[in-house]
Structures are given as structure tokens and as C-alpha cells.
PDB file of C-alpha atoms in Angstrom:
ATOM      1  CA  ALA A 216      58.152 -50.588  68.076  1.00 47.00           C
ATOM      2  CA  VAL A 217      55.974 -49.668  64.756  1.00 57.00           C
ATOM      3  CA  VAL A 218      57.851 -48.045  61.857  1.00 65.00           C
ATOM      4  CA  SER A 219      55.769 -45.939  59.605  1.00 68.00           C
ATOM      5  CA  THR A 220      55.528 -45.432  55.637  1.00 68.00           C
ATOM      6  CA  GLN A 221      55.756 -41.514  55.994  1.00 71.00           C
ATOM      7  CA  SER A 222      59.046 -41.764  58.198  1.00 72.00           C
ATOM      8  CA  THR A 223      61.070 -44.782  56.892  1.00 68.00           C
ATOM      9  CA  GLY A 224      60.236 -42.003  53.417  1.00 70.00           C
ATOM     10  CA  THR A 225      61.843 -39.246  54.904  1.00 74.00           C
ATOM     11  CA  TYR A 226      64.956 -40.580  57.035  1.00 73.00           C
ATOM     12  CA  VAL A 227      65.690 -43.756  55.988  1.00 73.00           C
ATOM     13  CA  ARG A 228      65.786 -43.553  51.851  1.00 72.00           C
ATOM     14  CA  PRO A 229      67.148 -40.373  51.093  1.00 76.00           C
ATOM     15  CA  HIS A 230      70.731 -41.162  52.969  1.00 71.00           C
ATOM     16  CA  LEU A 231      70.263 -44.731  50.591  1.00 71.00           C
ATOM     17  CA  GLU A 232      69.492 -43.224  47.468  1.00 71.00           C
ATOM     18  CA  TYR A 233      71.167 -40.240  47.918  1.00 71.00           C
ATOM     19  CA  CYS A 234      73.756 -39.964  44.759  1.00 67.00           C
ATOM     20  CA  CYS A 235      72.460 -42.915  43.363  1.00 65.00           C
ATOM     21  CA  PRO A 236      72.732 -42.684  39.358  1.00 59.00           C
ATOM     22  CA  VAL A 237      77.048 -41.921  40.129  1.00 63.00           C
ATOM     23  CA  TRP A 238      78.115 -44.681  42.782  1.00 67.00           C
ATOM     24  CA  SER A 239      75.521 -47.236  42.421  1.00 73.00           C
ATOM     25  CA  PRO A 240      76.582 -50.451  43.778  1.00 78.00           C
ATOM     26  CA  HIS A 241      77.382 -53.710  40.838  1.00 78.00           C
ATOM     27  CA  LEU A 242      78.527 -56.640  43.314  1.00 80.00           C
ATOM     28  CA  ARG A 243      76.009 -58.174  44.201  1.00 85.00           C
ATOM     29  CA  GLN A 244      76.893 -58.856  48.431  1.00 90.00           C
ATOM     30  CA  ASP A 245      76.292 -54.341  47.984  1.00 84.00           C
ATOM     31  CA  ILE A 246      73.235 -54.438  47.318  1.00 85.00           C
ATOM     32  CA  GLU A 247      71.836 -57.102  49.436  1.00 89.00           C
ATOM     33  CA  GLN A 248      73.519 -54.893  51.847  1.00 88.00           C
ATOM     34  CA  ILE A 249      71.769 -52.381  50.427  1.00 84.00           C
ATOM     35  CA  GLU A 250      68.524 -53.683  50.542  1.00 87.00           C
ATOM     36  CA  ALA A 251      68.769 -55.752  54.171  1.00 90.00           C
ATOM     37  CA  ILE A 252      68.208 -51.926  55.344  1.00 85.00           C
ATOM     38  CA  GLN A 253      65.156 -50.690  53.785  1.00 84.00           C
ATOM     39  CA  GLN A 254      63.710 -54.643  54.283  1.00 89.00           C
ATOM     40  CA  SER A 255      64.278 -54.060  57.502  1.00 88.00           C
ATOM     41  CA  PHE A 256      62.639 -51.102  58.247  1.00 85.00           C
ATOM     42  CA  THR A 257      59.793 -52.348  56.071  1.00 86.00           C
ATOM     43  CA  ALA A 258      59.078 -55.425  58.184  1.00 88.00           C
ATOM     44  CA  LYS A 259      58.451 -52.995  61.115  1.00 85.00           C
ATOM     45  CA  ILE A 260      55.464 -51.210  59.365  1.00 85.00           C
ATOM     46  CA  GLU A 261      52.331 -52.730  61.087  1.00 85.00           C
ATOM     47  CA  GLY A 262      50.723 -54.751  58.892  1.00 87.00           C
ATOM     48  CA  CYS A 263      54.160 -56.185  57.138  1.00 86.00           C
ATOM     49  CA  GLU A 264      55.434 -57.773  59.653  1.00 85.00           C
ATOM     50  CA  ASP A 265      54.595 -61.161  57.856  1.00 89.00           C
ATOM     51  CA  LEU A 266      54.999 -60.367  54.737  1.00 91.00           C
ATOM     52  CA  ASP A 267      58.087 -61.270  51.937  1.00 91.00           C
ATOM     53  CA  TYR A 268      60.063 -58.663  50.938  1.00 90.00           C
ATOM     54  CA  TYR A 269      58.809 -58.398  47.765  1.00 91.00           C
ATOM     55  CA  GLU A 270      55.161 -58.128  48.967  1.00 93.00           C
ATOM     56  CA  GLN A 271      56.245 -55.528  51.517  1.00 91.00           C
ATOM     57  CA  LEU A 272      57.142 -53.379  48.991  1.00 89.00           C
ATOM     58  CA  GLN A 273      54.096 -54.273  46.483  1.00 92.00           C
ATOM     59  CA  LYS A 274      51.751 -52.846  49.338  1.00 90.00           C
ATOM     60  CA  LEU A 275      53.243 -50.154  50.218  1.00 86.00           C
ATOM     61  CA  GLY A 276      53.372 -49.166  46.694  1.00 87.00           C
ATOM     62  CA  ILE A 277      57.364 -48.042  46.831  1.00 86.00           C
ATOM     63  CA  TYR A 278      60.128 -49.666  44.929  1.00 87.00           C
ATOM     64  CA  SER A 279      63.283 -52.075  45.364  1.00 87.00           C
ATOM     65  CA  LEU A 280      66.132 -49.371  45.962  1.00 84.00           C
ATOM     66  CA  GLN A 281      68.170 -51.407  42.398  1.00 86.00           C
ATOM     67  CA  ARG A 282      64.700 -50.882  40.223  1.00 87.00           C
ATOM     68  CA  ARG A 283      64.658 -47.113  42.029  1.00 85.00           C
ATOM     69  CA  ARG A 284      68.903 -47.046  41.334  1.00 83.00           C
ATOM     70  CA  GLU A 285      67.681 -47.825  37.325  1.00 84.00           C
ATOM     71  CA  ARG A 286      65.257 -46.175  37.495  1.00 86.00           C
ATOM     72  CA  TYR A 287      67.332 -42.309  38.250  1.00 84.00           C
ATOM     73  CA  LYS A 288      69.121 -43.419  36.434  1.00 82.00           C
ATOM     74  CA  ILE A 289      66.969 -44.250  32.949  1.00 83.00           C
ATOM     75  CA  LEU A 290      66.451 -40.083  33.642  1.00 86.00           C
ATOM     76  CA  VAL A 291      69.626 -38.798  33.961  1.00 84.00           C
ATOM     77  CA  MET A 292      70.375 -40.437  31.265  1.00 84.00           C
ATOM     78  CA  TRP A 293      67.419 -38.825  29.213  1.00 85.00           C
ATOM     79  CA  LYS A 294      67.817 -34.986  30.816  1.00 89.00           C
ATOM     80  CA  MET A 295      71.371 -36.204  29.263  1.00 86.00           C
ATOM     81  CA  ASN A 296      69.101 -36.033  25.413  1.00 85.00           C
ATOM     82  CA  ARG A 297      67.623 -33.664  26.457  1.00 88.00           C
ATOM     83  CA  LYS A 298      70.850 -31.358  26.875  1.00 89.00           C
ATOM     84  CA  LEU A 299      69.011 -30.400  30.493  1.00 91.00           C
ATOM     85  CA  LEU A 300      71.961 -32.142  31.848  1.00 87.00           C
ATOM     86  CA  PRO A 301      75.830 -31.871  30.351  1.00 87.00           C
ATOM     87  CA  ARG A 302      76.400 -35.059  28.625  1.00 83.00           C
ATOM     88  CA  PRO A 303      79.497 -36.472  28.547  1.00 80.00           C
ATOM     89  CA  SER A 304      81.988 -36.694  25.524  1.00 79.00           C
ATOM     90  CA  SER A 305      81.315 -40.825  26.208  1.00 78.00           C
ATOM     91  CA  ILE A 306      78.398 -40.572  25.834  1.00 79.00           C
ATOM     92  CA  LYS A 307      76.503 -41.073  21.946  1.00 80.00           C
ATOM     93  CA  PHE A 308      72.557 -40.261  21.981  1.00 81.00           C
ATOM     94  CA  LYS A 309      71.575 -42.257  17.992  1.00 80.00           C
ATOM     95  CA  PRO A 310      68.152 -42.102  17.048  1.00 81.00           C
ATOM     96  CA  THR A 311      65.981 -44.997  16.076  1.00 78.00           C
ATOM     97  CA  PHE A 312      62.959 -44.794  14.653  1.00 76.00           C
ATOM     98  CA  ARG A 313      61.133 -46.855  15.963  1.00 75.00           C
ATOM     99  CA  GLN A 314      62.460 -46.592  19.723  1.00 73.00           C
ATOM    100  CA  GLY A 315      62.961 -43.864  20.332  1.00 76.00           C
ATOM    101  CA  PRO A 316      66.565 -42.458  20.733  1.00 79.00           C
ATOM    102  CA  SER A 317      69.543 -45.088  21.763  1.00 77.00           C
ATOM    103  CA  ALA A 318      72.965 -44.686  23.634  1.00 77.00           C
ATOM    104  CA  ASN A 319      76.019 -45.781  23.582  1.00 74.00           C
ATOM    105  CA  THR A 320      79.074 -45.454  25.078  1.00 72.00           C
ATOM    106  CA  ALA A 321      82.053 -44.946  23.452  1.00 66.00           C
ATOM    107  CA  LEU A 322      84.267 -46.765  26.353  1.00 57.00           C
ATOM    108  CA  GLY A 323      87.705 -49.229  25.299  1.00 52.00           C
ATOM    109  CA  GLN A 324      87.995 -52.382  26.737  1.00 46.00           C
ATOM    110  CA  ALA A 325      91.106 -52.466  29.638  1.00 43.00           C
ATOM    111  CA  THR A 326      93.817 -55.275  29.388  1.00 46.00           C
ATOM    112  CA  LEU A 327      93.499 -56.136  33.226  1.00 45.00           C
ATOM    113  CA  LYS A 328      90.010 -58.177  34.443  1.00 51.00           C
ATOM    114  CA  SER A 329      90.110 -55.291  37.378  1.00 47.00           C
ATOM    115  CA  VAL A 330      90.244 -52.963  34.508  1.00 48.00           C
ATOM    116  CA  ASN A 331      87.700 -53.772  33.271  1.00 52.00           C
ATOM    117  CA  THR A 332      85.438 -54.501  35.947  1.00 56.00           C
ATOM    118  CA  ILE A 333      85.626 -50.588  36.861  1.00 53.00           C
ATOM    119  CA  VAL A 334      84.900 -49.883  33.969  1.00 56.00           C
ATOM    120  CA  ASN A 335      82.261 -51.727  32.537  1.00 61.00           C
ATOM    121  CA  ASN A 336      80.191 -50.856  35.655  1.00 62.00           C
ATOM    122  CA  PHE A 337      80.899 -47.019  35.333  1.00 62.00           C
ATOM    123  CA  PHE A 338      78.146 -44.794  35.267  1.00 63.00           C
ATOM    124  CA  SER A 339      77.894 -44.552  31.370  1.00 61.00           C
ATOM    125  CA  THR A 340      77.336 -47.781  30.485  1.00 66.00           C
ATOM    126  CA  THR A 341      75.233 -49.150  32.894  1.00 69.00           C
ATOM    127  CA  ALA A 342      73.295 -46.367  31.974  1.00 68.00           C
ATOM    128  CA  ALA A 343      73.835 -46.439  28.423  1.00 69.00           C
ATOM    129  CA  SER A 344      72.585 -50.053  28.406  1.00 69.00           C
ATOM    130  CA  LEU A 345      68.936 -49.080  30.790  1.00 69.00           C
ATOM    131  CA  PHE A 346      68.894 -46.263  28.172  1.00 64.00           C
TER     132      PHE A 346
END
């Protein structure tokens, strides 16, 4: 069955992107599983059957889901910097003259490795590093 670009954007992508700045996966296997869903749908679009996944994305003019999640994080940080969204106290913005505002987080290091993994993958940590 041939799937259209519009149906993929209407029925599939919203479920994969819902609230993605908050729950964004950080494990490679989780990222690949989510990408596999979009890949299976883009492969069914007419004219994309024989293309590589990233060639399919380029032909369709869409980004990978990982890239879209990173973009959403940057947009949320920008809105926090402009005071359009409430900002957690752990995120601090400072102006820089050459590159615009930068953000860093005040989260400390934990003693347990598993806690460090969780802390390092919080929205405030990953988004601040992207911003």
C-alpha cells in the first residue's frame, strides 16, 4: 500500500512527537526504535521505496525525529529566555556579546552512576547544552 506524505504527518508524527521536549529518549536503542517507526512509513511513500532513510527524509523535506526533538528543545529554551514560558530555577541564562544568550544548568554531580545518567539527560541539562 502506498502511503502519502500528508497521512504520515497527520497520523504518525504527532504521536511520536507529543511532549517530546520532556520525555526525549537518550538511549541509542530507544532513539533507533522511534526512528524505525518513521522509517517504515517513509519507505512506503511512492518514490521512496528504494532510497536510504536519510535520502527519503531529504526527498520529503522532513527532519529525523531526533533532529526535530533537538529543535523543539531549542525553541522551548528560547521561549524561556524570552520569558514566554516559566523557567526552572536550575537553568540560568547569561548574555554573550558574540553569540547571543547562552544557558547553563546548576545541577550538581550525584554519587551514583545511575542517578548521574538521569540527571545528565534531564531536559534542563540537554536543552541548555543545545541552546
